[in-house]
Amino acid sequence: MSLPRYAARRALVGAGQVVGVATVVFVLTEALPGDAAVVIAGDQPDPARIALLREQLDLDRPAWHRYLDWLADLAGGDLGVSLVSQRPVAGVLAAGAAPTVLLAAATLLLLVPLSVGLGTLAARREGGRLDRALSAAAVGLYAVPEFALALLLVAVFGVRLAWLPPTAVGTGGDLLSRPAVLVLPLAVLLARPFCSLSRLTRAGMVEAMRAEHVAHARRLGVPEPRLWLVHALPNALAPVAQQLARTTDWLLGGVIVVEAVFVVPGLGTALVDAVTARDVPTVQGLCVLVAVTTVTVNLAADLVAFRLAPRAGAAT
Amino acid sequence: MTSVIPAPAARLTRRGLLGGAAAASATLLAGCGDRPADTASDRPRRGGRLRAVFAGGGAQETLDPHLANLFNEASRAKAMFDKLADYGPDVSIRPRLASGWEPNADLTRWRVTLREATFHDGRPVRAADVLHSYARITDPKRAFRARASLELIDLRGSRAVDDRTVELALRRPFAEFPNVLAAFGAYVVPEGVDAFDRPVGSGPFAFGAFQPGRSLLLRRYADHWDGAPYLDELEYLVANDESARINALLGGQADYAHDVTPTTARTYAGDARVRITRMANSTMQALAMKVDRPPFDNRDLREAMFLLADRRQLVDTVLSGAGQVGNDLFGRGYQHYADGIAQRVPDLDRARFLVDRAGARGLRIPLDTAPVASGFVETASVFAEQARQVGLTVEARSGNKDTYWKDILTGGVLACYRSGAMPIETHISQRLLSTSTTNATGWRRPDFDARYARAVSSADERARRQAYGDMQRVLHAEGGFLVWGFADFLVATSPRVGGVSAAAPANTLDWARFDKVWLG
């Protein structure tokens, strides 16, 4: 099978997956108690008012009817408007995506050099004081859940010592306008993946340095730094790369926790608010965005794999 | 009763969480906070941007003042718009855009005079703007919150006498019509306006910039009829989590943190970075018994419930002491409150006797609660414990917080309930008449309805006050609301902020009001 044909087939499956996710989410949101009309009515739940709201919001039509309309609009690239604010959902997504993508990208950008570097350093001093200190710190840090770590960091560095802003309140989502607000959230996001990745790098390096080809290179008189960087490190990084892919998944969840604690108005916050308000079109739009992202990332990974090993890919 | 607690000198290691370095830095910070330059002077000062952090409604927020529902929406609406009247500290009616009102003899036509006021674009506020605003709110195809209050107005029969005089016709005689002018959400918007992307109002602050769910920046409106604000700018920020709000204040990212818990207030009582303002009589805390169905259609059982409640314990535990005990009546401290009725105190022996007489010993009563308001879940567990002492098994049943108010309106028999400030007349008309749409206790008494109707259609103020007293005595004796307390509303500010009123229950004019507040 040719690459374009394979890509087309996978893209079709991906589109099906997105629609599947959207359908499941729609059914689940419908299954929640109450609807947007009830939530808007709040502590003044006058039944006549709720009925009127329902009529206005088009919630009095059957669910499948509304779902098909939504799907038709989606096919035309229209995500619809929020039930509560009547603003386009696409705008809500665009506004929420900026801080979330920034946090995730900055985490990955810092994570790789930091964990590979420190992992390699620990491996070079295997059994030494630095190695043991790093191991102990990594194991200890890994045991702390992110929300607990976040609250602790806020209490100590934000509130008590007042070295860093305790929240991102006032940045309006533009975190780069005051980079100091990024420090604590990034520290939380980095903590756990850093532990696992640096431990993996260290283990990989220790093993690689004992490998036959490295010993051979050493006998040939290859200088030590070159030995580490060129002969050992690439071998050690294979499991690290796999772990990194898993970390990217984890990051989305971690970002939601971090958004809540540090008041970052990103996608996680938008999703929580939309579910609370039973704002079905916004919930749907957010889920489609997440589904499209996930499918695209996986598709890209599969295409790379197909390019490298076409037969393996063709079997799927 | 109402007091601003000044920040005394900081205690050093308040929580003993950290070692010497932290204590040293706390000392340094405390030192900074004590400098006079960082503390608001007693005399108002011009200038500056106040950053106020509230819980918000997320990306769904709008600036339509007629849609205001949440605290931050109410405060924003008040900053940018005016109502004809508003609630004073005792929830009596204060004229605002209206300089006065005069009914005809049978109370069916009210002539309202407007003050000389302008919208932010310079146009004068006219009678036509009032008529447009009220027509918008009462549009039968829309569902604005204030519609229920304003429905009494017959807009077809109403007219603009001239630009500054509007004559409002009512569908029936109503002596308490000024309550309607002050209703939650009854804001005056310019004639013809139906979109609020860049709102133009007549309030003390004009629109600057808006990011839904994130921030709203407003600018001082120098020509406001009530005097221009002291602040140059007012910025509303959003943090739904209470600890995030107080952290933003402590971290210098905000100057005013709306709605903090009594626990937070106590934790930072000695911190020079925080000043707590307590607004007493803000929130009625109650249990709503449905009187129209078993078991609470039995008057003895209701009285037993009134008598078994240890109100002091509820206030001390659920509200951490930040409040006063209630006497099974709404509106403590408000105009027309029946404060002559003796305070109920626990009487377990009589409660047991009444429970037995009602044949209710060992009865299991489900109590609906949900984490919809602070203290609800705690109320249920404390009250269940109290009820056990007289042989009742109250079982807390936690519901969905997003739909709670609708669920308890018609379902269940006993529910945690709360209410913000409103005139006692409004409380009665919205919740205690046979025709009330949010009658959570199922209180439907033709004689009570008739007494209310007589009272509000009479121009005789003394007779009216007498009637309110009588109605409250009936409710106290056998009503469905077990009002056990009134919670203080707590606001935390930086010491730089001056002029925050402590005598303003939440929802009244001076609460969350920023045109009379200054910085430095």
PDB file of C-alpha atoms in Angstrom, chain A residues 33-34 38-40 42-47 49-50 52-53 56 82 84-85 87 92 95-96 99 154 156 159-162 165-170 172-173 178 181 261 263 265 273-274 276 278-279 282, chain B residues 12-14 18 22 25-26 29 53 58-62 69 140-145 147-148 210-212 214 237-240 244 247-248 250-251 253 268 273 400-403 405-406 409 430 437-438:
ATOM      1  CA  PRO A  33     -29.231  15.862  35.574  1.00  0.00           C
ATOM      2  CA  GLY A  34     -30.759  19.163  34.457  1.00  0.00           C
ATOM      3  CA  VAL A  38     -32.202  24.799  34.849  1.00  0.00           C
ATOM      4  CA  VAL A  39     -28.666  26.008  35.519  1.00  0.00           C
ATOM      5  CA  ILE A  40     -29.422  29.502  34.186  1.00  0.00           C
ATOM      6  CA  GLY A  42     -30.286  29.004  39.363  1.00  0.00           C
ATOM      7  CA  ASP A  43     -31.862  29.866  42.701  1.00  0.00           C
ATOM      8  CA  GLN A  44     -34.992  31.234  41.013  1.00  0.00           C
ATOM      9  CA  PRO A  45     -36.292  28.019  39.451  1.00  0.00           C
ATOM     10  CA  ASP A  46     -39.702  29.336  38.425  1.00  0.00           C
ATOM     11  CA  PRO A  47     -41.046  26.460  36.278  1.00  0.00           C
ATOM     12  CA  ARG A  49     -39.232  30.613  33.361  1.00  0.00           C
ATOM     13  CA  ILE A  50     -37.376  27.339  32.907  1.00  0.00           C
ATOM     14  CA  LEU A  52     -39.332  29.600  28.419  1.00  0.00           C
ATOM     15  CA  LEU A  53     -35.549  29.334  28.646  1.00  0.00           C
ATOM     16  CA  GLN A  56     -35.375  29.926  23.675  1.00  0.00           C
ATOM     17  CA  SER A  82     -22.659  28.763  23.407  1.00  0.00           C
ATOM     18  CA  VAL A  84     -25.395  30.564  27.749  1.00  0.00           C
ATOM     19  CA  SER A  85     -23.516  33.487  26.206  1.00  0.00           C
ATOM     20  CA  ARG A  87     -21.021  33.625  21.477  1.00  0.00           C
ATOM     21  CA  VAL A  92     -14.077  30.085  23.361  1.00  0.00           C
ATOM     22  CA  ALA A  95      -9.078  31.804  23.764  1.00  0.00           C
ATOM     23  CA  GLY A  96      -8.683  28.756  25.992  1.00  0.00           C
ATOM     24  CA  PRO A  99      -2.483  29.281  27.702  1.00  0.00           C
ATOM     25  CA  VAL A 154       1.798  28.211  46.320  1.00  0.00           C
ATOM     26  CA  VAL A 156       5.527  28.456  50.419  1.00  0.00           C
ATOM     27  CA  VAL A 159       2.108  33.310  49.830  1.00  0.00           C
ATOM     28  CA  ARG A 160       4.695  32.851  52.576  1.00  0.00           C
ATOM     29  CA  LEU A 161       7.911  33.976  50.928  1.00  0.00           C
ATOM     30  CA  ALA A 162       6.165  36.033  48.226  1.00  0.00           C
ATOM     31  CA  PRO A 165       3.077  35.147  41.955  1.00  0.00           C
ATOM     32  CA  PRO A 166       0.809  32.578  43.637  1.00  0.00           C
ATOM     33  CA  THR A 167      -1.736  32.623  40.807  1.00  0.00           C
ATOM     34  CA  ALA A 168      -2.034  33.791  37.209  1.00  0.00           C
ATOM     35  CA  VAL A 169      -4.909  36.125  38.166  1.00  0.00           C
ATOM     36  CA  GLY A 170      -4.708  39.338  36.179  1.00  0.00           C
ATOM     37  CA  GLY A 172      -6.030  37.462  31.251  1.00  0.00           C
ATOM     38  CA  GLY A 173      -4.616  34.251  29.812  1.00  0.00           C
ATOM     39  CA  ARG A 178       4.275  38.217  33.066  1.00  0.00           C
ATOM     40  CA  VAL A 181       3.533  33.447  36.725  1.00  0.00           C
ATOM     41  CA  VAL A 261      -4.931  25.765  41.210  1.00  0.00           C
ATOM     42  CA  VAL A 263      -6.279  30.174  37.900  1.00  0.00           C
ATOM     43  CA  PRO A 265      -8.026  30.343  32.030  1.00  0.00           C
ATOM     44  CA  ASP A 273     -17.284  25.692  33.353  1.00  0.00           C
ATOM     45  CA  ALA A 274     -19.100  24.397  30.288  1.00  0.00           C
ATOM     46  CA  THR A 276     -21.283  23.000  35.053  1.00  0.00           C
ATOM     47  CA  ARG A 278     -24.671  22.280  30.796  1.00  0.00           C
ATOM     48  CA  ASP A 279     -23.507  24.314  27.809  1.00  0.00           C
ATOM     49  CA  THR A 282     -19.233  24.280  24.177  1.00  0.00           C
TER      50      THR A 282
ATOM     51  CA  LEU B  12       5.179  35.502  63.291  1.00  0.00           C
ATOM     52  CA  THR B  13       4.824  31.775  62.906  1.00  0.00           C
ATOM     53  CA  ARG B  14       1.103  31.516  62.600  1.00  0.00           C
ATOM     54  CA  LEU B  18       7.894  26.638  57.982  1.00  0.00           C
ATOM     55  CA  ALA B  22       9.775  31.928  56.371  1.00  0.00           C
ATOM     56  CA  SER B  25      10.283  36.942  55.630  1.00  0.00           C
ATOM     57  CA  ALA B  26       6.869  37.200  57.236  1.00  0.00           C
ATOM     58  CA  LEU B  29       6.414  41.623  54.928  1.00  0.00           C
ATOM     59  CA  VAL B  53     -11.267  39.247  42.226  1.00  0.00           C
ATOM     60  CA  GLY B  58     -16.351  31.205  32.842  1.00  0.00           C
ATOM     61  CA  ALA B  59     -16.308  31.841  29.122  1.00  0.00           C
ATOM     62  CA  GLN B  60     -20.114  31.960  29.231  1.00  0.00           C
ATOM     63  CA  GLU B  61     -20.178  35.318  31.056  1.00  0.00           C
ATOM     64  CA  THR B  62     -22.032  38.223  29.476  1.00  0.00           C
ATOM     65  CA  ASN B  69     -27.164  36.266  38.179  1.00  0.00           C
ATOM     66  CA  PRO B 140     -42.824  37.531  27.237  1.00  0.00           C
ATOM     67  CA  LYS B 141     -40.453  35.840  24.785  1.00  0.00           C
ATOM     68  CA  ARG B 142     -37.439  36.382  27.045  1.00  0.00           C
ATOM     69  CA  ALA B 143     -36.716  34.983  30.472  1.00  0.00           C
ATOM     70  CA  PHE B 144     -34.920  37.680  32.403  1.00  0.00           C
ATOM     71  CA  ARG B 145     -34.684  37.224  36.125  1.00  0.00           C
ATOM     72  CA  ARG B 147     -39.370  39.741  34.895  1.00  0.00           C
ATOM     73  CA  ALA B 148     -41.273  38.182  37.785  1.00  0.00           C
ATOM     74  CA  PHE B 210     -13.726  42.509  28.396  1.00  0.00           C
ATOM     75  CA  GLN B 211     -12.421  38.974  28.247  1.00  0.00           C
ATOM     76  CA  PRO B 212     -15.255  36.656  29.336  1.00  0.00           C
ATOM     77  CA  ARG B 214     -11.021  36.403  32.764  1.00  0.00           C
ATOM     78  CA  LEU B 237     -10.680  39.462  37.791  1.00  0.00           C
ATOM     79  CA  VAL B 238     -11.956  35.925  38.085  1.00  0.00           C
ATOM     80  CA  ALA B 239     -10.910  33.082  40.375  1.00  0.00           C
ATOM     81  CA  ASN B 240     -13.571  30.534  41.248  1.00  0.00           C
ATOM     82  CA  ALA B 244      -7.001  31.279  44.836  1.00  0.00           C
ATOM     83  CA  ASN B 247      -3.777  33.931  47.456  1.00  0.00           C
ATOM     84  CA  ALA B 248      -4.068  36.528  44.706  1.00  0.00           C
ATOM     85  CA  LEU B 250      -1.730  37.946  49.487  1.00  0.00           C
ATOM     86  CA  GLY B 251       0.492  37.817  46.419  1.00  0.00           C
ATOM     87  CA  GLN B 253      -2.224  40.398  42.348  1.00  0.00           C
ATOM     88  CA  TYR B 268      -5.232  35.769  58.200  1.00  0.00           C
ATOM     89  CA  ARG B 273      -1.521  42.096  54.099  1.00  0.00           C
ATOM     90  CA  ASN B 400     -26.554  17.636  42.264  1.00  0.00           C
ATOM     91  CA  LYS B 401     -25.233  21.116  42.951  1.00  0.00           C
ATOM     92  CA  ASP B 402     -25.960  22.520  39.496  1.00  0.00           C
ATOM     93  CA  THR B 403     -29.666  21.730  39.605  1.00  0.00           C
ATOM     94  CA  TRP B 405     -32.660  24.768  43.527  1.00  0.00           C
ATOM     95  CA  LYS B 406     -34.982  23.265  40.980  1.00  0.00           C
ATOM     96  CA  LEU B 409     -38.535  23.333  44.789  1.00  0.00           C
ATOM     97  CA  GLN B 430     -41.937  35.387  45.844  1.00  0.00           C
ATOM     98  CA  THR B 437     -43.410  30.602  41.674  1.00  0.00           C
ATOM     99  CA  THR B 438     -40.597  29.637  44.028  1.00  0.00           C
TER     100      THR B 438
END
